[in-house]
mmCIF file of the C-alpha atoms, coordinates in Angstrom:
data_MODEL
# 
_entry.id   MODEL 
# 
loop_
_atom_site.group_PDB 
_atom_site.id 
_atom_site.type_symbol 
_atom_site.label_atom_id 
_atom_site.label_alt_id 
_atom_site.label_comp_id 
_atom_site.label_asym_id 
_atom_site.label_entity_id 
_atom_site.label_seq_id 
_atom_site.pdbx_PDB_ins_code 
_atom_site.Cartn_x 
_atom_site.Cartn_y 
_atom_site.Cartn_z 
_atom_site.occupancy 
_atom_site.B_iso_or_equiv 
_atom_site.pdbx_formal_charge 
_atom_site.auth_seq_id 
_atom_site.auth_comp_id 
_atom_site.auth_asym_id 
_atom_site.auth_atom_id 
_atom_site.pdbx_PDB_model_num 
ATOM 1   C CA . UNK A 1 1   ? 89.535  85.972  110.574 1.00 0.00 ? 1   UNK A CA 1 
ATOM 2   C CA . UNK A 1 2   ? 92.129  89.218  109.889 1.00 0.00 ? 2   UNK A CA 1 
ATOM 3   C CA . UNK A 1 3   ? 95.405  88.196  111.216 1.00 0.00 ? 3   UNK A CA 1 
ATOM 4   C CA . UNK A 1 4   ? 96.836  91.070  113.773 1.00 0.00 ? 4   UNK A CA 1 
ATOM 5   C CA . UNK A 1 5   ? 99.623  91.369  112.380 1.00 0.00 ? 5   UNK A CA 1 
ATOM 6   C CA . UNK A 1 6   ? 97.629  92.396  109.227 1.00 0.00 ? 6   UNK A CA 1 
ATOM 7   C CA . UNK A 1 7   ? 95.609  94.670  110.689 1.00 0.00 ? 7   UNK A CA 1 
ATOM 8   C CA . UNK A 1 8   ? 98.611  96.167  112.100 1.00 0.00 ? 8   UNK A CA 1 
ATOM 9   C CA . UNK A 1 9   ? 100.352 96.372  109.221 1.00 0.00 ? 9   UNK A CA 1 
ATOM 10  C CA . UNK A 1 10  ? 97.071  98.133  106.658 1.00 0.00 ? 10  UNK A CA 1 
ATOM 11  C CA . UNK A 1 11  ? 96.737  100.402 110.102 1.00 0.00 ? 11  UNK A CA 1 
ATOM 12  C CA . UNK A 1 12  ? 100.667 101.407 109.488 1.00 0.00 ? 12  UNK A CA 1 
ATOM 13  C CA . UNK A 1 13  ? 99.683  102.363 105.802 1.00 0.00 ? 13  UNK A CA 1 
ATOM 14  C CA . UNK A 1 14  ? 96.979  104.168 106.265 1.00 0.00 ? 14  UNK A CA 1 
ATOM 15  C CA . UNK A 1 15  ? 99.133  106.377 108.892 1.00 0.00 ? 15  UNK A CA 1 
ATOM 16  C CA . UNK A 1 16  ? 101.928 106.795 106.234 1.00 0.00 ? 16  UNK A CA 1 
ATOM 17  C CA . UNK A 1 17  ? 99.041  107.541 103.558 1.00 0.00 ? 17  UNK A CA 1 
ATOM 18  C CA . UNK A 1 18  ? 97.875  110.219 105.704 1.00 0.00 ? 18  UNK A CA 1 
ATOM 19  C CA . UNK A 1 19  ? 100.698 111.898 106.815 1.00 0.00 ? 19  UNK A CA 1 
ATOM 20  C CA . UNK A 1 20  ? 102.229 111.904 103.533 1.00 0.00 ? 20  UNK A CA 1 
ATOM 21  C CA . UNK A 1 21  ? 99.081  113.277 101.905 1.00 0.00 ? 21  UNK A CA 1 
ATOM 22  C CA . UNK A 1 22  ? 99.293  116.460 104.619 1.00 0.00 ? 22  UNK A CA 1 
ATOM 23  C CA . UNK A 1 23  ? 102.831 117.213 103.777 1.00 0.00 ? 23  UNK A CA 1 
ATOM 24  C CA . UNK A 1 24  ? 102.355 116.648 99.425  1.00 0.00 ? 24  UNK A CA 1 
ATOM 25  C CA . UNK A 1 25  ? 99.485  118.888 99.893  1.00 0.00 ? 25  UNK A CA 1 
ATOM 26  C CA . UNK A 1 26  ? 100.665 121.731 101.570 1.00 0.00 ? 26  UNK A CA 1 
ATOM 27  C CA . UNK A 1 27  ? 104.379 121.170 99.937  1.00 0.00 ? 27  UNK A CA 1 
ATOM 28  C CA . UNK A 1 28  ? 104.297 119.720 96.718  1.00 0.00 ? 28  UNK A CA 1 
ATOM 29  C CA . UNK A 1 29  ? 105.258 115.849 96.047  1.00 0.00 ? 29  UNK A CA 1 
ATOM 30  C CA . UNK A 1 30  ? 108.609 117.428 94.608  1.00 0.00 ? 30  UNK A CA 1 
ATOM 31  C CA . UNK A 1 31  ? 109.654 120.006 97.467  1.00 0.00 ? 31  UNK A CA 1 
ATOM 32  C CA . UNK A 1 32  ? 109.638 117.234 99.787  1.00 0.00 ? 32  UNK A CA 1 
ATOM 33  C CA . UNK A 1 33  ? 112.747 114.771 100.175 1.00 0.00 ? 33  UNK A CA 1 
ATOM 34  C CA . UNK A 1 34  ? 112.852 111.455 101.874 1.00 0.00 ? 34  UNK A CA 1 
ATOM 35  C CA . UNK A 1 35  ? 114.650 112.526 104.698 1.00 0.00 ? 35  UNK A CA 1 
ATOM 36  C CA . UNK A 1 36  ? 112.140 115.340 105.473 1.00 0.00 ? 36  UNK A CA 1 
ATOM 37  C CA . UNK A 1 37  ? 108.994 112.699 104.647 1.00 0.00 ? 37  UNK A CA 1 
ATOM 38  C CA . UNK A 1 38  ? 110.832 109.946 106.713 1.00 0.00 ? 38  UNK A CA 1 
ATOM 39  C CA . UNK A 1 39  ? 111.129 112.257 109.708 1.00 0.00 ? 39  UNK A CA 1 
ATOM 40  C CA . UNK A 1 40  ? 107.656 113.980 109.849 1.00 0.00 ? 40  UNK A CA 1 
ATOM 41  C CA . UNK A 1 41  ? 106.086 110.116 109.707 1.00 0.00 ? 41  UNK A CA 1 
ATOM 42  C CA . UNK A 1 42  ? 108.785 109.347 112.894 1.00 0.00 ? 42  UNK A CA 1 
ATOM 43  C CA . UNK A 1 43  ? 109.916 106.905 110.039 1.00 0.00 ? 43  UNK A CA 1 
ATOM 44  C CA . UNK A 1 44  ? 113.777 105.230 109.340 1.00 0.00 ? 44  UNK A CA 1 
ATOM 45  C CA . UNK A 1 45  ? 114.439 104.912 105.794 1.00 0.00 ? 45  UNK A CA 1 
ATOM 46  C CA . UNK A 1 46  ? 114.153 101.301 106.292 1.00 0.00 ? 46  UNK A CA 1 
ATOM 47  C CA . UNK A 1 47  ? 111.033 101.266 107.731 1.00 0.00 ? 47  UNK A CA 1 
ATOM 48  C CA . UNK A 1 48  ? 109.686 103.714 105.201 1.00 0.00 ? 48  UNK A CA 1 
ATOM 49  C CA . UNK A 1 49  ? 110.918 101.008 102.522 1.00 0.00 ? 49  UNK A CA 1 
ATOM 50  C CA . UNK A 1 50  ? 109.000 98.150  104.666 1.00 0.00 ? 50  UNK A CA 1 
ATOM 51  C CA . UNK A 1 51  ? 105.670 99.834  103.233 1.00 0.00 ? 51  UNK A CA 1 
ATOM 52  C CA . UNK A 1 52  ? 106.386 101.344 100.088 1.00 0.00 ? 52  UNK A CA 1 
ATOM 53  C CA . UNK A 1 53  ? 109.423 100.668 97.612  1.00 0.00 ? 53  UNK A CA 1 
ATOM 54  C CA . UNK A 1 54  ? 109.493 104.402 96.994  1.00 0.00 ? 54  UNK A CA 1 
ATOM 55  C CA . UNK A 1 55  ? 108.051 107.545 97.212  1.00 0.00 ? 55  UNK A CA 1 
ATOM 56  C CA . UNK A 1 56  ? 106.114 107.536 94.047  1.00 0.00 ? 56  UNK A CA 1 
ATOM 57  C CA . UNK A 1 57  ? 104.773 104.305 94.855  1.00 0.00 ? 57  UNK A CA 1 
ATOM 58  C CA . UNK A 1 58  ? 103.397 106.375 97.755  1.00 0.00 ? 58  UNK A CA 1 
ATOM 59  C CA . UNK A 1 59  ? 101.947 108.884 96.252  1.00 0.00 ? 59  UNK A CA 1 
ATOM 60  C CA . UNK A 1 60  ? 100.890 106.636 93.208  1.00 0.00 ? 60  UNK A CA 1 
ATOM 61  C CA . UNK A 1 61  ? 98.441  104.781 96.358  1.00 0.00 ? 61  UNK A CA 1 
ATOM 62  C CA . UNK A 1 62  ? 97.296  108.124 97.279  1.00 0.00 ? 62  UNK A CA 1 
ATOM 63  C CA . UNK A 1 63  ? 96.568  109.125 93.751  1.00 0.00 ? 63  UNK A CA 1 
ATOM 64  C CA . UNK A 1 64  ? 94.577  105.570 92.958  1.00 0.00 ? 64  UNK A CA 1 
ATOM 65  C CA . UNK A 1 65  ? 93.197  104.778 96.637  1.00 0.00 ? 65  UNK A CA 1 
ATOM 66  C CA . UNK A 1 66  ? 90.866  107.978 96.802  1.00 0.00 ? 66  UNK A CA 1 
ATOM 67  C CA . UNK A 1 67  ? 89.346  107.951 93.162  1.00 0.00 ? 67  UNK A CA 1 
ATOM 68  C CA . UNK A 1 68  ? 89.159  104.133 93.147  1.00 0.00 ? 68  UNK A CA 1 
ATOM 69  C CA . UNK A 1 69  ? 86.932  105.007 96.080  1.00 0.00 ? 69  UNK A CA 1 
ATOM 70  C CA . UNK A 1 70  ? 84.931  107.778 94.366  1.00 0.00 ? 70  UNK A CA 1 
ATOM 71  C CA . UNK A 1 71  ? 84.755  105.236 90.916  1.00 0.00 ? 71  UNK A CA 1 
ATOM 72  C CA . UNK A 1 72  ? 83.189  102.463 92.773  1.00 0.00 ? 72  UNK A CA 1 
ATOM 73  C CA . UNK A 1 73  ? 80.296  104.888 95.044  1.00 0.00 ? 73  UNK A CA 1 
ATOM 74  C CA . UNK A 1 74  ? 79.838  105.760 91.331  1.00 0.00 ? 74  UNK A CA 1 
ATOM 75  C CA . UNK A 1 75  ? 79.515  102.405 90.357  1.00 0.00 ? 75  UNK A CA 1 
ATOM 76  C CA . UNK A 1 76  ? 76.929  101.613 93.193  1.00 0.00 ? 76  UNK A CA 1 
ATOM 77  C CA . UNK A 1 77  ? 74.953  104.811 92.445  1.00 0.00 ? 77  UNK A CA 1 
ATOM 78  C CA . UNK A 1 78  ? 74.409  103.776 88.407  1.00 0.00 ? 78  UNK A CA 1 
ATOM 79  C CA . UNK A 1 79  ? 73.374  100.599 89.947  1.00 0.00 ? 79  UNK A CA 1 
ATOM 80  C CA . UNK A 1 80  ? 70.961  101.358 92.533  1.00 0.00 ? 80  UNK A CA 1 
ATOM 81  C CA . UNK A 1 81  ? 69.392  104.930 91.102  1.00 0.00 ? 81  UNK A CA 1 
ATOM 82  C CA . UNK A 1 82  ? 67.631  104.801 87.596  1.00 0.00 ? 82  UNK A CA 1 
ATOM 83  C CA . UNK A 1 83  ? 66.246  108.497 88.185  1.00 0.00 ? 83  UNK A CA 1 
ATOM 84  C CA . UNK A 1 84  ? 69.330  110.898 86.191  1.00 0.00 ? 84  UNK A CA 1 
ATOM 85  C CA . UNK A 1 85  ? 68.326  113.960 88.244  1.00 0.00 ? 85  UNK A CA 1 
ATOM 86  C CA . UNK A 1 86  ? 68.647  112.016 91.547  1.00 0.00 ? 86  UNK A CA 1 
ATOM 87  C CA . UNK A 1 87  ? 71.820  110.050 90.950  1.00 0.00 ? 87  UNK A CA 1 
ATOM 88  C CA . UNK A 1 88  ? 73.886  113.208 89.456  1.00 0.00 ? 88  UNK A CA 1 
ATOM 89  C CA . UNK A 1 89  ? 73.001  114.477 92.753  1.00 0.00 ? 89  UNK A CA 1 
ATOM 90  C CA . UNK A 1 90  ? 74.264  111.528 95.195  1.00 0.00 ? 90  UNK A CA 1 
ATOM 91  C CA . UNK A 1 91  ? 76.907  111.568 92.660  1.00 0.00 ? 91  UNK A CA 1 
ATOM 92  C CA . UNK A 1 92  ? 77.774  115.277 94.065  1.00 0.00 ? 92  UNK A CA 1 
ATOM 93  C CA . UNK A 1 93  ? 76.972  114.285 97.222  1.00 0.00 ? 93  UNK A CA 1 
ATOM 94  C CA . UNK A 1 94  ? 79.409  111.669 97.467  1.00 0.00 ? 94  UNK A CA 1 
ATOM 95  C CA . UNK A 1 95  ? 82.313  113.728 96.051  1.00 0.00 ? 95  UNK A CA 1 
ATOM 96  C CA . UNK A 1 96  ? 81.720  116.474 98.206  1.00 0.00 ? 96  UNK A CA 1 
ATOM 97  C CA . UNK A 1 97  ? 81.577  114.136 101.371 1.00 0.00 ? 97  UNK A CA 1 
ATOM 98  C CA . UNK A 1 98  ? 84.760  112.285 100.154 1.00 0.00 ? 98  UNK A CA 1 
ATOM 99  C CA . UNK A 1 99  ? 86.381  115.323 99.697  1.00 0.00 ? 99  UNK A CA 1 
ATOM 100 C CA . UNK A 1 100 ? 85.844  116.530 102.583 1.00 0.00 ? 100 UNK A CA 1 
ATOM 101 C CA . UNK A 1 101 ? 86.700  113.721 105.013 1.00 0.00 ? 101 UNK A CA 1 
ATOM 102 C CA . UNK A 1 102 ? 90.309  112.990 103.118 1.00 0.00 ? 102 UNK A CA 1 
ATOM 103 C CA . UNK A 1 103 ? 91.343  116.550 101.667 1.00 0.00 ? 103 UNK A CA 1 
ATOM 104 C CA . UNK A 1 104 ? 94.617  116.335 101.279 1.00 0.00 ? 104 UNK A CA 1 
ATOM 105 C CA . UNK A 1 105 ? 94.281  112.890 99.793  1.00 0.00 ? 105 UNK A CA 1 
ATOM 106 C CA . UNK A 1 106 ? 92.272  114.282 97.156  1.00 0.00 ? 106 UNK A CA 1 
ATOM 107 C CA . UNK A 1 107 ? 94.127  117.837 96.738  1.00 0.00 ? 107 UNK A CA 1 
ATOM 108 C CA . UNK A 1 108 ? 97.204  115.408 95.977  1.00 0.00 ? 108 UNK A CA 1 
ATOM 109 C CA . UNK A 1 109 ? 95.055  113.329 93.500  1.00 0.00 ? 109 UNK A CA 1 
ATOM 110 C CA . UNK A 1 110 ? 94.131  116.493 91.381  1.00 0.00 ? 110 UNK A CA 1 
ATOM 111 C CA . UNK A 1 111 ? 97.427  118.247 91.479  1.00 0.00 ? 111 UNK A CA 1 
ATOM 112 C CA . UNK A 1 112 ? 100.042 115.831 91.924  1.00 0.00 ? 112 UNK A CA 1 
ATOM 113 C CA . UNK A 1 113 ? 99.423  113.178 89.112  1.00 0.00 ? 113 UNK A CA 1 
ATOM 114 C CA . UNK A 1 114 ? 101.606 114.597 86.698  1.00 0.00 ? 114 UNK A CA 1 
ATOM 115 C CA . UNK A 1 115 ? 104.428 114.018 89.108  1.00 0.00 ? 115 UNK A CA 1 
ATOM 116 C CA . UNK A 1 116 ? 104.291 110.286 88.361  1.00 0.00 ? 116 UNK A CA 1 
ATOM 117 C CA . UNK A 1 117 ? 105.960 108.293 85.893  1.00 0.00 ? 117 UNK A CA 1 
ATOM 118 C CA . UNK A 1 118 ? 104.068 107.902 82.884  1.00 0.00 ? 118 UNK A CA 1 
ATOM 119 C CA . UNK A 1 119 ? 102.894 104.166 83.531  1.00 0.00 ? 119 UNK A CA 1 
ATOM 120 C CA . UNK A 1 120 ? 101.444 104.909 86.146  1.00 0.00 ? 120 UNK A CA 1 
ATOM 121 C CA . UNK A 1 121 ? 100.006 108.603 85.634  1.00 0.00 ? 121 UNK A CA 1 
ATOM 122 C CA . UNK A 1 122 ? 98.059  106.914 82.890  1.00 0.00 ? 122 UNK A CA 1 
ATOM 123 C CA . UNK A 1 123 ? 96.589  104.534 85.220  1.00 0.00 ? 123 UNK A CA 1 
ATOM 124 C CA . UNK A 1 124 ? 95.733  106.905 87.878  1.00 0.00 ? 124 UNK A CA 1 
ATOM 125 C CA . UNK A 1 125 ? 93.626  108.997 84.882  1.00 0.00 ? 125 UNK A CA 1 
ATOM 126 C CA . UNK A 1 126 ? 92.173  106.189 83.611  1.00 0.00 ? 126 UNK A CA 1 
ATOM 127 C CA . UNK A 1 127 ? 90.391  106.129 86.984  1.00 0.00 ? 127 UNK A CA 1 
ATOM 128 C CA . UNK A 1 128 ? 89.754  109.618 86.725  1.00 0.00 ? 128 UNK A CA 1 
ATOM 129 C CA . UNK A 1 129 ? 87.600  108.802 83.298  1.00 0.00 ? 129 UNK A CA 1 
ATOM 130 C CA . UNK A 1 130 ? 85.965  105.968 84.333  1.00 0.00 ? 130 UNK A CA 1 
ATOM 131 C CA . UNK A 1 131 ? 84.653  108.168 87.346  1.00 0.00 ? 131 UNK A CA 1 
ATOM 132 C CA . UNK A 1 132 ? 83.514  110.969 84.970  1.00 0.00 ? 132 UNK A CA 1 
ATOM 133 C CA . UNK A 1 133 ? 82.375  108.508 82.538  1.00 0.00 ? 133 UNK A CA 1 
ATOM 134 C CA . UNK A 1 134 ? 79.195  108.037 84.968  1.00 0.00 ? 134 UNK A CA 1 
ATOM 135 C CA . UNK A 1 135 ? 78.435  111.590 85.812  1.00 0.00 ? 135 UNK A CA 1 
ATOM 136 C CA . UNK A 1 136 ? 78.736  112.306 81.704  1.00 0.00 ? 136 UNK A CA 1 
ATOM 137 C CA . UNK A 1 137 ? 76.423  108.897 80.983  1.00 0.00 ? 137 UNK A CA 1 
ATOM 138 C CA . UNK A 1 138 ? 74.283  110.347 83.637  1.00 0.00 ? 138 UNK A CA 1 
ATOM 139 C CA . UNK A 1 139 ? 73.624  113.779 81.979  1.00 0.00 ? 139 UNK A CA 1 
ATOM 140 C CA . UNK A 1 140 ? 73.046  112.387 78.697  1.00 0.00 ? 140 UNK A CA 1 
ATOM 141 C CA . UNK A 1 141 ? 70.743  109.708 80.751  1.00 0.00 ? 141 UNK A CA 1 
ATOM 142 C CA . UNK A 1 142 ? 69.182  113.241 81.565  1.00 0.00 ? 142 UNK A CA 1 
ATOM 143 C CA . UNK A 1 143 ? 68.928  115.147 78.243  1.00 0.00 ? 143 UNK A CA 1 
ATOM 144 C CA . UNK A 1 144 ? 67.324  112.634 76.569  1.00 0.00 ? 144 UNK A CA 1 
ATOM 145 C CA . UNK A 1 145 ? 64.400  112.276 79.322  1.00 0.00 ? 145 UNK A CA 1 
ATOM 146 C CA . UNK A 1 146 ? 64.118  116.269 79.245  1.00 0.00 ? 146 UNK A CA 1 
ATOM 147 C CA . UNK A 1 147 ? 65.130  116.421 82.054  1.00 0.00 ? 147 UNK A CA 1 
ATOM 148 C CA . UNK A 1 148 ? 68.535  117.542 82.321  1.00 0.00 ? 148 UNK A CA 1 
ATOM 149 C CA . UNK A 1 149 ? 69.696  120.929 79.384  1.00 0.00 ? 149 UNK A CA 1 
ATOM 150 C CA . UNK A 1 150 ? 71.626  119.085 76.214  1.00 0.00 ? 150 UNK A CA 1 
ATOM 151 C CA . UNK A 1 151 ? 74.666  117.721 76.700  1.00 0.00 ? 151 UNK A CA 1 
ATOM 152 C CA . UNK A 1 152 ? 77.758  119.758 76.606  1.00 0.00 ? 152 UNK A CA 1 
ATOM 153 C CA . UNK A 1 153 ? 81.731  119.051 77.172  1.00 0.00 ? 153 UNK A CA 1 
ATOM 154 C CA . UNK A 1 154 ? 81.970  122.479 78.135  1.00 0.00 ? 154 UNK A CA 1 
ATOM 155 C CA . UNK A 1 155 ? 79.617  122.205 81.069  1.00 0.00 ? 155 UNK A CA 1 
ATOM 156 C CA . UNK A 1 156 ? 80.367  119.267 82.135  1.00 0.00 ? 156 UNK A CA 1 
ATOM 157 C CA . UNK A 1 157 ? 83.942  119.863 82.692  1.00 0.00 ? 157 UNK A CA 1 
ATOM 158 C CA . UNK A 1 158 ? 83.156  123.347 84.024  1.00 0.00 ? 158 UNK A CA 1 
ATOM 159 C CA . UNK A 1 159 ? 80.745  121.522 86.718  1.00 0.00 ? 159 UNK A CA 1 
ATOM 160 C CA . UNK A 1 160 ? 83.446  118.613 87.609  1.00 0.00 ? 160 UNK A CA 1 
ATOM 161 C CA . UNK A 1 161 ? 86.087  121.284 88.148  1.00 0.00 ? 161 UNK A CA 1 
ATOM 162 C CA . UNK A 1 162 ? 84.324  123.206 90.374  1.00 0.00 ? 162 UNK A CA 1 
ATOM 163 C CA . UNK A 1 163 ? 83.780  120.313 92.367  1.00 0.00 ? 163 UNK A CA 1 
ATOM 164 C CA . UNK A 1 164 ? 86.996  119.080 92.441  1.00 0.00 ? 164 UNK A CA 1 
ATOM 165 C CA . UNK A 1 165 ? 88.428  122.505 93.217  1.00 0.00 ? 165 UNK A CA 1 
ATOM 166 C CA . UNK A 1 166 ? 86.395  122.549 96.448  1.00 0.00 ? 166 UNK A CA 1 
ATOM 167 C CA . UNK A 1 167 ? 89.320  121.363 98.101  1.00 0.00 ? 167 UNK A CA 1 
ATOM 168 C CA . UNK A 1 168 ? 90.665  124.627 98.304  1.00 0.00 ? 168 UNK A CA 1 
ATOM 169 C CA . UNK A 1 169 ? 88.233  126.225 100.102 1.00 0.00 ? 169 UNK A CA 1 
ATOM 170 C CA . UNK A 1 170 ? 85.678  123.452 101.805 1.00 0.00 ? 170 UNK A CA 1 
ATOM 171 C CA . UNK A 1 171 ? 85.711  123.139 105.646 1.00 0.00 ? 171 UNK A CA 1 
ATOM 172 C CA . UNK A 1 172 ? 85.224  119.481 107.025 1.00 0.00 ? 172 UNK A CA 1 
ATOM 173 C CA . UNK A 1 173 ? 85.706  120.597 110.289 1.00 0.00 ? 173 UNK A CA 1 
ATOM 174 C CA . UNK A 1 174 ? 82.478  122.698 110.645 1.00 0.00 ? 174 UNK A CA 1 
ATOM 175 C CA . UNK A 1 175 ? 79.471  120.719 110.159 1.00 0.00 ? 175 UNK A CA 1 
ATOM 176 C CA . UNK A 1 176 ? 77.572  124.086 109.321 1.00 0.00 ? 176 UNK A CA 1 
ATOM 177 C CA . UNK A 1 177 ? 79.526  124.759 106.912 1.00 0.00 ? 177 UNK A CA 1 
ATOM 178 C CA . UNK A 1 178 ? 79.497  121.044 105.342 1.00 0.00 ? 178 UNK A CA 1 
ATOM 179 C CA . UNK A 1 179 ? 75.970  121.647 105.218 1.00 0.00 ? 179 UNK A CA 1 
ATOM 180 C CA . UNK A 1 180 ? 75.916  124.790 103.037 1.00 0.00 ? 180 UNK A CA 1 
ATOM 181 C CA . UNK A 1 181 ? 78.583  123.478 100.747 1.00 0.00 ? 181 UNK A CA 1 
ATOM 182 C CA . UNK A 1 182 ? 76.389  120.777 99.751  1.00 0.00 ? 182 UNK A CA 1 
ATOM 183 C CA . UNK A 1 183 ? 73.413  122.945 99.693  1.00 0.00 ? 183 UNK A CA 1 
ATOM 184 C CA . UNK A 1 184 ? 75.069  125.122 97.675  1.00 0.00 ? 184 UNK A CA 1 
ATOM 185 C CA . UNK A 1 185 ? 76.373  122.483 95.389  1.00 0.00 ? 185 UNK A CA 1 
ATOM 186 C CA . UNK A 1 186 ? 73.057  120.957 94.598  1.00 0.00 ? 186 UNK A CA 1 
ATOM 187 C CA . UNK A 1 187 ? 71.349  124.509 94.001  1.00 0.00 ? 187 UNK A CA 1 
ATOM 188 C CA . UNK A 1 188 ? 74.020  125.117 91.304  1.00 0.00 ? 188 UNK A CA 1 
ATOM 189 C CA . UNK A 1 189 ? 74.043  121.666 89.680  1.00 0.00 ? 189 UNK A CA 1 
ATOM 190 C CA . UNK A 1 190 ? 69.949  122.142 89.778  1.00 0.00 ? 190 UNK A CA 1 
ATOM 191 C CA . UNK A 1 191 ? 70.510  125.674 87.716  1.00 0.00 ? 191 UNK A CA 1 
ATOM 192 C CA . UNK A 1 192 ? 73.052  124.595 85.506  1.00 0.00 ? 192 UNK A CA 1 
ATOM 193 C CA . UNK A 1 193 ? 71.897  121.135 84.321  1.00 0.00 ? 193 UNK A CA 1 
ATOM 194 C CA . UNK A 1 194 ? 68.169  121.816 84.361  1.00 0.00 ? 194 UNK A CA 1 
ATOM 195 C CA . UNK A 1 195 ? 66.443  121.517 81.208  1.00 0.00 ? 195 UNK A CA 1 
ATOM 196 C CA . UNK A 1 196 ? 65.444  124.688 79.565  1.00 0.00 ? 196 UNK A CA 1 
ATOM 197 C CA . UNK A 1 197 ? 62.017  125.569 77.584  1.00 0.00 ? 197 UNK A CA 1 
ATOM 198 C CA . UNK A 1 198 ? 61.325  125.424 74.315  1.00 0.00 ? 198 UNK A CA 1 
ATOM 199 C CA . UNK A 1 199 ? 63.556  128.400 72.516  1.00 0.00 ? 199 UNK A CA 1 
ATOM 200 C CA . UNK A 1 200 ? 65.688  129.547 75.032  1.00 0.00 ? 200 UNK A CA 1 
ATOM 201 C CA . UNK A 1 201 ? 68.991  130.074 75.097  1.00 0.00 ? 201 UNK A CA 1 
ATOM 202 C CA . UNK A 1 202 ? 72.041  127.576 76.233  1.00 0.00 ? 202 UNK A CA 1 
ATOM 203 C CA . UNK A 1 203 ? 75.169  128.532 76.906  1.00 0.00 ? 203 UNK A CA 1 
ATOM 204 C CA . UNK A 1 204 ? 77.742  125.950 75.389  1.00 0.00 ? 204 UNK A CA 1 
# 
């Protein structure tokens, strides 16, 4: 059984997680002080300090929290779908849908990991390409079934980034909208990764 107290305190770290995610986000992890991040999460210093030994070891939790998340649904989804054409797209799904319910989390995770020390910015990205190992495995999964066009780092990266960019534009809190950002994300991943006939041409 969860002790209260432990509850109480992961509830408490999830509130500074949040809060500190909005402000990195729309600030940048550098433009804000401790003083400034202490008062917007109606923190004292020593409070702060009672959850986190630091500020980087803040924003290092952001940074590993969200894609640790996105590595294991990837994880499950190589597990559980053998079909390449219909993980890459719960793959897509998934991102989309985590991206949308913690955005700033995630814009912080893509643009803020270079702010950390370099211990720990190489563990962040070594979550980052464990993620992207699985949507690469998958595509190759795919080009050798015919299903999927050849493999190509160019692609690949060009497709990841324009997911991972969605943060700058996606609306979570429109469920219309959530809608036609994944239907529009599957019709493009359709067009770009399906395979072509015979002859044709490929872009790299």
């Amino acid at each position: 059984m969860v002790n209260r107290k432990t509850e109480e305190l992961a509830a408490n770290r999830d509130r500074i997680l949040a809060g500190a995610a909005a402000l990195f986000a729309h600030r940048g992890f550098h433009a804000v002080g401790m003083s400034e991040l202490c008062a917007a999460l109606s923190l004292s210093r020593g409070a702060f300090y009672h959850y986190f030994p630091s500020k980087e070891d803040l924003l290092e939790e952001i940074c590993r929290r969200y894609m640790a998340k996105l590595l294991q649904q990837a994880k499950l989804a190589k597990a559980e779908v053998s079909d390449p054409v219909l993980r890459l797209r719960r793959l897509g799904a998934e991102l989309i849908d985590v991206i949308g319910v913690h955005r700033d989390e995630l814009a912080v995770c893509f643009r803020e990991t270079l702010s950390l020390s370099d211990d720990r910015r190489q563990g962040v990205l070594a979550l980052h390409a464990s993620y992207e190992r699985i949507w690469k495995e998958t595509l190759i999964e795919g080009e050798k079934t015919g299903v999927f066009a050849p493999y190509s780092r160019f692609r690949f990266k060009a497709l990841l980034g324009m997911y991972y960019y969605s943060y700058l534009w996606i609306d979570p809190a429109s469920p219309s909208a959530m809608h036609q950002t994944h239907e529009a994300f599957e019709s493009i991943l359709s067009t770009v990764t399906a395979a072509r006939p015979p002859g044709s041409a490929l872009t790299p």
